[in-house]
Coordinates of C-alpha atoms in Angstrom, one line a residue:
X2 CA -4.9 40.2 6.4
X3 CA -1.9 38.2 7.5
X4 CA -1.0 35.4 5.1
X5 CA -0.7 32.2 7.2
X6 CA 1.2 29.3 5.6
X7 CA -0.6 26.1 6.6
X8 CA 0.6 22.8 7.0
X9 CA -1.6 21.6 4.1
X10 CA -0.2 24.6 1.9
X11 CA 3.2 24.1 2.9
X12 CA 2.9 20.1 1.9
X13 CA 1.2 21.0 -1.5
X14 CA 3.9 23.6 -2.4
X15 CA 6.6 21.0 -1.5
X16 CA 4.9 18.4 -3.6
X17 CA 4.8 20.6 -6.2
X18 CA 8.5 21.7 -6.1
X19 CA 9.3 17.8 -5.6
X20 CA 7.5 17.0 -9.0
X21 CA 9.2 19.6 -10.9
X22 CA 12.6 19.1 -9.8
X23 CA 12.3 15.8 -10.6
X24 CA 10.9 16.3 -14.0
X25 CA 13.6 18.5 -14.9
X26 CA 16.4 16.2 -13.6
X27 CA 14.8 13.2 -15.4
X28 CA 14.7 15.2 -18.7
X29 CA 18.1 16.8 -18.6
X30 CA 19.9 13.6 -17.7
X31 CA 17.6 11.3 -20.0
X32 CA 16.8 8.8 -17.0
X33 CA 14.4 7.3 -19.3
X34 CA 17.4 5.4 -20.7
X35 CA 17.7 3.7 -17.4
X36 CA 14.1 2.7 -17.1
X37 CA 12.8 5.7 -15.4
X38 CA 9.8 7.4 -17.2
X39 CA 8.7 10.6 -15.4
X40 CA 5.9 12.6 -16.4
X41 CA 4.2 15.7 -14.4
X42 CA 3.0 13.9 -11.2
X43 CA 3.8 10.4 -12.5
X44 CA 7.0 8.2 -12.0
X45 CA 7.5 4.6 -13.5
X46 CA 10.7 2.7 -13.0
X47 CA 11.1 -0.7 -14.6
X48 CA 13.9 -2.9 -14.1
X49 CA 14.7 -6.9 -14.6
X50 CA 17.1 -7.1 -11.9
X51 CA 14.4 -9.0 -9.5
X52 CA 13.7 -11.4 -12.1
X53 CA 16.6 -13.6 -11.2
X54 CA 15.7 -13.6 -7.6
X55 CA 12.0 -14.2 -8.4
X56 CA 13.0 -17.4 -10.5
X57 CA 15.1 -18.8 -7.8
X58 CA 12.4 -18.4 -5.1
X59 CA 9.9 -19.9 -7.4
X60 CA 12.3 -22.9 -8.2
X61 CA 13.0 -24.0 -4.4
X62 CA 9.7 -24.7 -3.2
X63 CA 7.3 -24.8 -6.0
X64 CA 4.8 -27.4 -4.3
X65 CA 4.8 -24.9 -1.3
X66 CA 3.9 -21.9 -3.5
X67 CA 1.3 -23.8 -5.5
X68 CA -0.3 -25.0 -2.2
X69 CA -0.4 -21.5 -0.6
X70 CA -1.7 -20.1 -3.8
X71 CA -4.4 -22.5 -3.7
X72 CA -5.4 -21.5 -0.5
X73 CA -5.1 -17.9 -1.5
X74 CA -8.1 -18.6 -4.3
X75 CA -9.9 -19.6 -1.7
X76 CA -9.1 -16.4 0.4
X77 CA -9.9 -14.1 -2.6
X78 CA -13.3 -15.6 -2.7
X79 CA -14.0 -15.1 0.9
X80 CA -12.4 -11.3 0.4
X81 CA -15.1 -10.9 -2.6
X82 CA -17.7 -12.0 -0.6
X83 CA -17.2 -9.5 2.3
X84 CA -16.6 -6.7 -0.1
X85 CA -20.0 -6.9 -1.7
X86 CA -21.6 -7.6 2.1
X87 CA -19.9 -4.4 3.1
X88 CA -20.9 -2.3 0.1
X89 CA -24.8 -4.0 0.2
X90 CA -24.7 -3.3 4.0
X91 CA -24.0 0.4 3.4
X92 CA -26.0 0.9 0.8
X93 CA -29.0 -0.6 2.9
X94 CA -28.0 1.7 5.7
X95 CA -27.3 4.7 3.6
X96 CA -30.2 6.9 5.0
X97 CA -29.4 5.9 8.6
X98 CA -27.1 8.6 9.8
X99 CA -24.3 7.4 12.0
X100 CA -24.6 3.9 11.5
X101 CA -22.5 3.7 8.0
X102 CA -19.4 2.4 7.9
X103 CA -17.1 5.3 6.6
X104 CA -13.8 4.8 4.3
X105 CA -11.6 7.7 3.5
X106 CA -8.6 7.7 0.9
X107 CA -5.5 8.1 2.6
X108 CA -3.9 11.2 1.2
X109 CA -0.7 12.4 2.9
X110 CA -1.3 16.0 3.9
X111 CA -5.2 16.0 3.4
X112 CA -6.6 12.9 5.3
X113 CA -3.6 11.9 7.1
X114 CA -1.4 14.0 9.3
X115 CA 2.0 14.7 8.1
X116 CA 3.3 13.1 11.7
X117 CA 2.3 9.7 10.3
X118 CA 3.9 10.0 6.8
X119 CA 7.0 7.8 7.8
X120 CA 4.7 5.2 9.2
X121 CA 2.6 5.3 6.2
X122 CA 5.5 5.1 3.8
X123 CA 6.7 1.9 6.0
X124 CA 3.3 0.5 5.7
X125 CA 3.1 0.8 1.9
X126 CA 6.6 -1.3 1.6
X127 CA 5.2 -3.7 4.1
X128 CA 2.0 -3.8 2.1
X129 CA 3.3 -3.8 -1.6
X130 CA 6.5 -5.5 -1.6
X131 CA 5.1 -9.0 -0.6
X132 CA 2.1 -8.6 -2.7
X133 CA 3.6 -8.1 -5.7
X134 CA 6.7 -10.5 -5.2
X135 CA 4.0 -13.1 -4.6
X136 CA 2.5 -12.5 -7.9
X137 CA 5.8 -12.9 -9.6
X138 CA 6.7 -16.1 -7.8
X139 CA 3.4 -17.8 -8.7
X140 CA 3.7 -16.4 -12.5
X141 CA 7.1 -18.4 -12.7
X142 CA 5.7 -21.6 -10.7
X143 CA 3.0 -21.5 -13.5
X144 CA 5.8 -20.8 -16.3
X145 CA 4.5 -17.6 -17.0
X146 CA 7.4 -15.1 -17.8
X147 CA 7.8 -12.0 -16.2
X148 CA 9.1 -9.2 -17.9
X149 CA 10.0 -6.6 -15.6
X150 CA 9.4 -5.6 -11.9
X151 CA 9.2 -1.9 -11.0
X152 CA 7.8 0.9 -8.8
X153 CA 5.3 3.9 -9.4
X154 CA 4.1 6.7 -7.9
X155 CA 1.3 9.2 -8.9
X156 CA 1.0 12.6 -6.9
X157 CA 1.2 11.4 -3.4
X158 CA 0.1 7.8 -4.2
X159 CA 3.3 5.1 -4.4
X160 CA 2.7 1.4 -5.6
X161 CA 4.8 -1.3 -7.4
X162 CA 4.0 -3.9 -10.3
X163 CA 5.3 -7.3 -11.6
X164 CA 4.5 -7.2 -15.7
X165 CA 3.9 -10.5 -16.8
X166 CA 3.9 -11.7 -20.4
X167 CA 0.5 -11.3 -21.4
X168 CA 0.3 -13.3 -24.4
X169 CA 1.6 -16.4 -22.2
X170 CA -1.0 -15.4 -19.2
X171 CA -3.9 -15.6 -21.7
X172 CA -2.6 -19.1 -22.7
X173 CA -2.1 -20.4 -19.1
X174 CA -4.9 -22.5 -17.5
X175 CA -7.7 -21.0 -15.6
X176 CA -6.4 -22.4 -12.5
X177 CA -2.8 -21.1 -13.1
X178 CA -4.5 -17.5 -13.8
X179 CA -6.5 -17.4 -10.6
X180 CA -3.5 -18.8 -8.4
X181 CA -1.5 -15.8 -9.8
X182 CA -3.9 -13.2 -9.4
X183 CA -5.1 -14.2 -6.2
X184 CA -1.6 -14.5 -4.7
X185 CA -1.2 -11.1 -3.9
X186 CA -4.2 -10.6 -1.9
X187 CA -3.6 -13.9 0.2
X188 CA 0.0 -13.0 1.0
X189 CA -1.5 -9.5 2.2
X190 CA -3.7 -11.2 4.6
X191 CA -0.6 -13.6 6.1
X192 CA 1.6 -10.4 6.2
X193 CA -1.1 -8.7 8.5
X194 CA -1.3 -11.5 10.6
X195 CA 2.2 -12.0 11.3
X196 CA 2.6 -8.2 11.7
X197 CA 0.0 -8.5 14.2
X198 CA 1.5 -11.4 16.2
X199 CA 4.9 -9.4 16.0
X200 CA 3.4 -6.1 17.0
X201 CA 1.2 -7.7 20.0
X202 CA 4.6 -9.4 21.4
X203 CA 6.6 -6.2 21.0
X204 CA 4.2 -3.5 22.5
X205 CA 1.7 -4.5 25.1
X206 CA -1.7 -2.8 24.7
X207 CA -1.8 0.2 27.0
X208 CA -4.3 0.0 30.1
X209 CA -6.7 2.7 29.2
X210 CA -7.0 5.3 26.1
X211 CA -4.0 6.0 24.1
X212 CA -3.8 9.6 22.8
X213 CA -2.5 9.5 19.4
X214 CA -3.0 13.5 18.5
X215 CA -4.3 16.5 20.5
X216 CA -5.8 19.7 19.4
X217 CA -3.9 22.6 19.7
X218 CA -5.0 25.0 23.1
X219 CA -7.6 22.1 23.4
X220 CA -8.3 20.8 26.7
X221 CA -5.8 17.9 26.6
X222 CA -3.0 20.3 26.1
X223 CA -4.1 22.6 28.9
X224 CA -4.2 19.4 31.4
X225 CA -0.5 18.9 30.2
X226 CA -1.3 15.9 28.1
X227 CA 0.2 15.1 24.9
X228 CA 0.9 12.3 22.2
X229 CA 1.6 8.7 23.4
X230 CA 0.0 9.5 26.8
X231 CA -2.5 7.0 28.4
X232 CA -5.7 8.0 30.1
X233 CA -6.1 5.0 32.8
X234 CA -9.0 7.1 34.8
X235 CA -11.5 9.9 34.7
X236 CA -12.4 11.3 38.2
X237 CA -10.6 8.5 39.9

């Protein structure tokens, strides 16, 4: 029986090789001295380089940031209410096949086709960067020191973080802590709305059904159709 190297297996081999090479390089060149902590399938980089920029942004318009954060607190309560509704609604309809809102983790190579990986990475940057910057800016507005900022990766998952001084965070008022914690999610909502407006202006929606992917040797491929084609009519 011939051995077939599937895209999923190729991705898994490449992922293992990437982490193995990175671990060896980090160990040989002692990259931990430069703030880069590498363990098997784990990476964390801490830096203080962004702290100055975060301080400057916080000092420019503190009233604006505070106002936006107050709105963000209200947004956060709304998001929590929606999350509870979504969970309870799905639990109540658990036995009704086909009516449950399906949510799956985005795992490149498994639930996400490798074709979409570059777009996925761009989306991660657009989501994570404003989110963490908002946390950092509000921390400084509320006079909570930021110890470091950084990025991290676990296997195929990527992220970033802002590390506030935990002792000062605990000393801050409840309102200040709520503003800081809610700033990230509120910023994501604003980012999503701005991105939607931008994309709507740049790309007019197609008048039909947009084909994102096709099955190899399937009917669409047999009909000569491919990715990004638009079905405008069927049988005239």
